[in-house]
GROMACS .gro file of C-alpha atoms in nm:
model
  271
    1MET     CA    1 -17.426  10.093   3.540
    2SER     CA    2 -17.294  10.432   3.651
    3VAL     CA    3 -17.118  10.676   3.418
    4LEU     CA    4 -16.786  10.583   3.575
    5ASP     CA    5 -16.849  10.211   3.525
    6ASP     CA    6 -16.935  10.274   3.160
    7ILE     CA    7 -16.620  10.479   3.102
    8VAL     CA    8 -16.397  10.219   3.270
    9ALA     CA    9 -16.551   9.940   3.062
   10GLY     CA   10 -16.462  10.129   2.745
   11VAL     CA   11 -16.114  10.201   2.874
   12ARG     CA   12 -16.055   9.832   2.936
   13GLU     CA   13 -16.168   9.743   2.581
   14ASP     CA   14 -15.933   9.998   2.424
   15LEU     CA   15 -15.651   9.892   2.655
   16ALA     CA   16 -15.686   9.529   2.548
   17ALA     CA   17 -15.644   9.632   2.184
   18ARG     CA   18 -15.326   9.824   2.262
   19GLU     CA   19 -15.186   9.539   2.471
   20ALA     CA   20 -15.244   9.303   2.178
   21GLY     CA   21 -15.042   9.533   1.953
   22LEU     CA   22 -14.747   9.589   2.187
   23PRO     CA   23 -14.650   9.336   2.456
   24GLU     CA   24 -14.596   9.477   2.804
   25ALA     CA   25 -14.230   9.368   2.812
   26ALA     CA   26 -14.154   9.568   2.498
   27LEU     CA   27 -14.343   9.870   2.630
   28ARG     CA   28 -14.155   9.853   2.960
   29GLU     CA   29 -13.823   9.853   2.776
   30ARG     CA   30 -13.927  10.164   2.584
   31ALA     CA   31 -14.061  10.336   2.893
   32LEU     CA   32 -13.747  10.284   3.099
   33ALA     CA   33 -13.538  10.418   2.811
   34THR     CA   34 -13.706  10.760   2.836
   35PRO     CA   35 -13.569  11.044   3.053
   36ALA     CA   36 -13.658  11.027   3.421
   37PRO     CA   37 -13.983  11.208   3.505
   38GLN     CA   38 -13.971  11.554   3.659
   39ASP     CA   39 -14.084  11.624   4.014
   40PRO     CA   40 -14.368  11.880   4.008
   41VAL     CA   41 -14.420  11.890   4.385
   42PRO     CA   42 -14.186  12.185   4.460
   43ALA     CA   43 -14.389  12.401   4.222
   44PHE     CA   44 -14.710  12.281   4.382
   45ARG     CA   45 -14.580  12.373   4.726
   46ALA     CA   46 -14.450  12.718   4.625
   47PRO     CA   47 -14.632  13.028   4.755
   48GLY     CA   48 -14.948  13.123   4.565
   49MET     CA   49 -15.194  12.911   4.373
   50ALA     CA   50 -15.045  12.647   4.145
   51VAL     CA   51 -15.243  12.567   3.832
   52ILE     CA   52 -15.265  12.239   3.646
   53ALA     CA   53 -15.395  12.350   3.307
   54GLU     CA   54 -15.577  12.090   3.100
   55VAL     CA   55 -15.582  11.999   2.732
   56LYS     CA   56 -15.942  11.887   2.704
   57ARG     CA   57 -16.151  11.860   2.388
   58ARG     CA   58 -16.478  11.733   2.532
   59SER     CA   59 -16.636  11.580   2.839
   60PRO     CA   60 -16.922  11.339   2.917
   61SER     CA   61 -17.115  11.616   3.094
   62LYS     CA   62 -17.069  11.904   2.847
   63GLY     CA   63 -16.997  11.729   2.521
   64HIS     CA   64 -16.782  11.918   2.272
   65LEU     CA   65 -16.569  12.194   2.427
   66SER     CA   66 -16.299  12.281   2.174
   67GLU     CA   67 -16.140  12.137   1.861
   68ILE     CA   68 -15.784  12.195   1.992
   69ALA     CA   69 -15.636  12.135   1.648
   70ASP     CA   70 -15.292  12.224   1.787
   71PRO     CA   71 -15.239  12.082   2.138
   72ALA     CA   72 -14.879  12.204   2.131
   73ALA     CA   73 -14.986  12.566   2.084
   74LEU     CA   74 -15.238  12.544   2.367
   75ALA     CA   75 -14.983  12.385   2.597
   76SER     CA   76 -14.731  12.657   2.507
   77SER     CA   77 -14.989  12.919   2.610
   78TYR     CA   78 -15.039  12.741   2.941
   79ALA     CA   79 -14.664  12.730   2.998
   80ALA     CA   80 -14.628  13.099   2.914
   81GLY     CA   81 -14.898  13.176   3.170
   82GLY     CA   82 -14.702  12.994   3.438
   83ALA     CA   83 -14.888  12.664   3.472
   84ALA     CA   84 -14.715  12.442   3.728
   85ALA     CA   85 -14.818  12.138   3.526
   86ILE     CA   86 -15.023  12.053   3.220
   87SER     CA   87 -15.287  11.781   3.220
   88VAL     CA   88 -15.346  11.598   2.892
   89LEU     CA   89 -15.663  11.391   2.853
   90THR     CA   90 -15.576  11.064   2.683
   91GLU     CA   91 -15.913  10.885   2.706
   92GLN     CA   92 -16.059  10.876   2.355
   93ARG     CA   93 -16.424  10.764   2.375
   94ARG     CA   94 -16.563  11.027   2.611
   95PHE     CA   95 -16.293  11.294   2.606
   96GLY     CA   96 -16.149  11.283   2.254
   97GLY     CA   97 -15.792  11.251   2.379
   98SER     CA   98 -15.502  11.025   2.293
   99LEU     CA   99 -15.147  10.933   2.379
  100ALA     CA  100 -15.054  11.116   2.058
  101ASP     CA  101 -15.173  11.438   2.223
  102LEU     CA  102 -14.949  11.366   2.522
  103ARG     CA  103 -14.648  11.306   2.299
  104THR     CA  104 -14.719  11.624   2.101
  105VAL     CA  105 -14.738  11.833   2.418
  106ARG     CA  106 -14.425  11.670   2.559
  107ALA     CA  107 -14.232  11.774   2.249
  108ALA     CA  108 -14.355  12.133   2.282
  109VAL     CA  109 -14.305  12.229   2.648
  110PRO     CA  110 -14.071  12.146   2.937
  111THR     CA  111 -14.356  12.179   3.191
  112PRO     CA  112 -14.438  11.866   3.397
  113LEU     CA  113 -14.720  11.667   3.234
  114LEU     CA  114 -15.005  11.470   3.387
  115ARG     CA  115 -15.155  11.179   3.198
  116LYS     CA  116 -15.526  11.227   3.273
  117ASP     CA  117 -15.706  10.901   3.216
  118PHE     CA  118 -15.886  10.619   3.393
  119VAL     CA  119 -15.587  10.410   3.489
  120VAL     CA  120 -15.673  10.049   3.576
  121SER     CA  121 -15.349   9.868   3.490
  122GLU     CA  122 -14.972   9.901   3.512
  123TYR     CA  123 -14.965   9.891   3.132
  124GLN     CA  124 -15.121  10.239   3.126
  125LEU     CA  125 -14.855  10.366   3.367
  126LEU     CA  126 -14.587  10.234   3.133
  127GLU     CA  127 -14.760  10.411   2.844
  128ALA     CA  128 -14.761  10.731   3.045
  129ARG     CA  129 -14.390  10.711   3.117
  130GLU     CA  130 -14.307  10.616   2.757
  131ALA     CA  131 -14.510  10.911   2.619
  132GLY     CA  132 -14.333  11.160   2.844
  133ALA     CA  133 -14.566  11.203   3.140
  134ASP     CA  134 -14.435  11.304   3.480
  135LEU     CA  135 -14.757  11.244   3.671
  136ALA     CA  136 -15.038  10.990   3.654
  137LEU     CA  137 -15.393  11.006   3.788
  138LEU     CA  138 -15.537  10.729   4.003
  139ILE     CA  139 -15.908  10.756   4.079
  140VAL     CA  140 -15.998  10.586   4.408
  141ALA     CA  141 -16.354  10.518   4.294
  142ALA     CA  142 -16.226  10.317   3.995
  143LEU     CA  143 -15.980  10.104   4.192
  144PRO     CA  144 -16.139   9.866   4.444
  145GLY     CA  145 -15.959   9.638   4.685
  146ASP     CA  146 -15.582   9.652   4.673
  147GLU     CA  147 -15.573   9.785   4.316
  148LEU     CA  148 -15.512  10.141   4.432
  149ASP     CA  149 -15.217  10.039   4.650
  150ARG     CA  150 -15.068   9.821   4.378
  151LEU     CA  151 -15.089  10.084   4.107
  152HIS     CA  152 -14.968  10.362   4.336
  153ALA     CA  153 -14.659  10.155   4.417
  154ALA     CA  154 -14.604  10.071   4.048
  155ALA     CA  155 -14.629  10.438   3.948
  156ARG     CA  156 -14.381  10.546   4.212
  157GLU     CA  157 -14.141  10.270   4.102
  158LEU     CA  158 -14.155  10.418   3.751
  159GLY     CA  159 -14.071  10.760   3.892
  160LEU     CA  160 -14.417  10.905   3.829
  161THR     CA  161 -14.577  11.144   4.076
  162VAL     CA  162 -14.929  11.029   4.156
  163LEU     CA  163 -15.239  11.244   4.186
  164VAL     CA  164 -15.487  11.039   4.387
  165GLU     CA  165 -15.844  11.155   4.323
  166VAL     CA  166 -16.120  11.133   4.582
  167HIS     CA  167 -16.489  11.221   4.595
  168ASP     CA  168 -16.604  11.146   4.949
  169GLU     CA  169 -16.490  11.085   5.307
  170ALA     CA  170 -16.419  10.713   5.268
  171GLU     CA  171 -16.208  10.768   4.955
  172THR     CA  172 -16.019  11.050   5.126
  173GLU     CA  173 -15.940  10.820   5.416
  174ARG     CA  174 -15.805  10.560   5.171
  175ALA     CA  175 -15.586  10.817   4.994
  176VAL     CA  176 -15.442  10.952   5.318
  177ALA     CA  177 -15.373  10.603   5.455
  178LEU     CA  178 -15.201  10.515   5.129
  179GLY     CA  179 -14.958  10.799   5.188
  180ALA     CA  180 -15.059  10.989   4.875
  181GLU     CA  181 -14.857  11.309   4.848
  182LEU     CA  182 -15.106  11.474   4.609
  183VAL     CA  183 -15.471  11.434   4.698
  184GLY     CA  184 -15.718  11.570   4.444
  185VAL     CA  185 -16.074  11.638   4.554
  186ASN     CA  186 -16.300  11.615   4.253
  187SER     CA  187 -16.621  11.809   4.308
  188ARG     CA  188 -16.781  11.625   4.017
  189ASN     CA  189 -16.960  11.307   4.111
  190LEU     CA  190 -16.834  11.058   3.851
  191LYS     CA  191 -17.141  10.841   3.893
  192THR     CA  192 -17.390  11.116   3.809
  193LEU     CA  193 -17.162  11.389   3.663
  194GLU     CA  194 -17.318  11.651   3.891
  195VAL     CA  195 -17.082  11.914   4.033
  196HIS     CA  196 -17.095  12.006   4.402
  197PRO     CA  197 -16.828  12.273   4.460
  198GLU     CA  198 -16.871  12.252   4.837
  199THR     CA  199 -16.719  11.901   4.829
  200PHE     CA  200 -16.365  12.040   4.846
  201ALA     CA  201 -16.429  12.247   5.159
  202ARG     CA  202 -16.593  11.945   5.323
  203LEU     CA  203 -16.309  11.702   5.253
  204ALA     CA  204 -16.002  11.929   5.272
  205PRO     CA  205 -15.976  11.921   5.653
  206ALA     CA  206 -15.931  11.542   5.638
  207ILE     CA  207 -15.618  11.583   5.422
  208PRO     CA  208 -15.306  11.640   5.640
  209GLU     CA  209 -15.112  11.964   5.610
  210ASP     CA  210 -14.805  11.782   5.478
  211ARG     CA  211 -14.995  11.670   5.166
  212VAL     CA  212 -15.070  11.880   4.858
  213ARG     CA  213 -15.444  11.954   4.824
  214VAL     CA  214 -15.566  11.975   4.466
  215ALA     CA  215 -15.913  12.113   4.382
  216GLU     CA  216 -16.068  11.961   4.069
  217SER     CA  217 -16.383  12.056   3.874
  218GLY     CA  218 -16.616  12.348   3.920
  219VAL     CA  219 -16.371  12.619   3.815
  220THR     CA  220 -16.532  12.870   3.577
  221GLY     CA  221 -16.300  13.160   3.656
  222VAL     CA  222 -16.081  13.334   3.912
  223ALA     CA  223 -16.365  13.365   4.167
  224ASP     CA  224 -16.392  12.987   4.192
  225VAL     CA  225 -16.017  12.958   4.237
  226GLU     CA  226 -16.039  13.212   4.520
  227THR     CA  227 -16.310  13.004   4.685
  228TYR     CA  228 -16.102  12.690   4.665
  229ALA     CA  229 -15.795  12.874   4.793
  230ALA     CA  230 -15.992  13.001   5.092
  231ALA     CA  231 -16.085  12.641   5.171
  232GLY     CA  232 -15.721  12.530   5.168
  233ALA     CA  233 -15.638  12.433   4.810
  234ASP     CA  234 -15.274  12.448   4.708
  235VAL     CA  235 -15.343  12.362   4.345
  236CYS     CA  236 -15.639  12.396   4.107
  237LEU     CA  237 -15.681  12.168   3.808
  238VAL     CA  238 -15.865  12.364   3.539
  239GLY     CA  239 -15.985  12.246   3.199
  240GLU     CA  240 -16.308  12.372   3.052
  241ALA     CA  241 -16.265  12.735   3.163
  242LEU     CA  242 -15.929  12.751   2.988
  243VAL     CA  243 -16.017  12.583   2.658
  244VAL     CA  244 -16.331  12.791   2.601
  245GLY     CA  245 -16.216  13.122   2.751
  246GLY     CA  246 -16.030  13.266   2.453
  247ASP     CA  247 -15.703  13.366   2.625
  248PRO     CA  248 -15.561  13.068   2.812
  249GLU     CA  249 -15.230  13.234   2.889
  250ALA     CA  250 -15.393  13.531   3.061
  251ALA     CA  251 -15.642  13.307   3.241
  252VAL     CA  252 -15.368  13.087   3.387
  253ARG     CA  253 -15.173  13.395   3.493
  254ALA     CA  254 -15.477  13.543   3.668
  255MET     CA  255 -15.548  13.216   3.853
  256ARG     CA  256 -15.186  13.188   3.962
  257ALA     CA  257 -15.211  13.531   4.123
  258VAL     CA  258 -15.470  13.405   4.374
  259PRO     CA  259 -15.308  13.382   4.719
  260THR     CA  260 -15.333  13.056   4.910
  261ARG     CA  261 -15.393  13.022   5.281
  262THR     CA  262 -15.097  12.974   5.509
  263THR     CA  263 -15.079  12.706   5.775
  264ASP     CA  264 -15.149  12.973   6.039
  265ASP     CA  265 -15.463  13.078   5.850
  266LEU     CA  266 -15.592  12.722   5.838
  267GLU     CA  267 -15.522  12.657   6.204
  268GLU     CA  268 -15.703  12.978   6.299
  269ALA     CA  269 -16.005  12.879   6.089
  270THR     CA  270 -16.042  12.548   6.272
  271ARG     CA  271 -16.032  12.697   6.624
   0.00000   0.00000   0.00000
């Protein structure tokens, strides 16, 4: 069993417990009673590097990263630094997150929020909407068959913007064919947890210019953001570097200052 398979198995167990405590019909009623989600795409498409700053306590690869006793304070720092969106880990077993963290952050900042989790059912999308998320993550590697298409459609119906995460050429092809507006290239192999930063540069050319290209994993500082920007990234999702760096507001601001490549630049590079 790969690391991803193990994580998803745990997610399904925890999901079943939540479903037993709150029927889907009742959750849907609550979710649809919340304010309509915000659209983060204009900020992602604006000139300069957009940053999705992450509230992340730990990870399967690095273990403990930060206590984050006050997620609201951290999120406020991200917002002050100009984060285009804030990602909140809600998976508990491997990442130490929760929906409570998402609700706490939602109450603290007006910034668009991404529910970062291993989504395998529409119930989780309803949870995301009910807790105040504006975006949801769908990982192609975790959604075989028509599951990706079904959940993408369900998320859009709920008004959620979808970040579709890919790791290789075949997954990128699936995401593009799906019509995903946000395509995130994760340089971390979720089966082995190894990071290969060159993955973004390899896959980015397969993502059409009219989509938003998001670089995920492998960011330790501004230099890595510059590398991703040079390869065509519009957005960088950053977690570990921000929660362990000591000054998240300044770090987000510095990453935002990195210029992105224009369409003319990218066309010239491929000639």
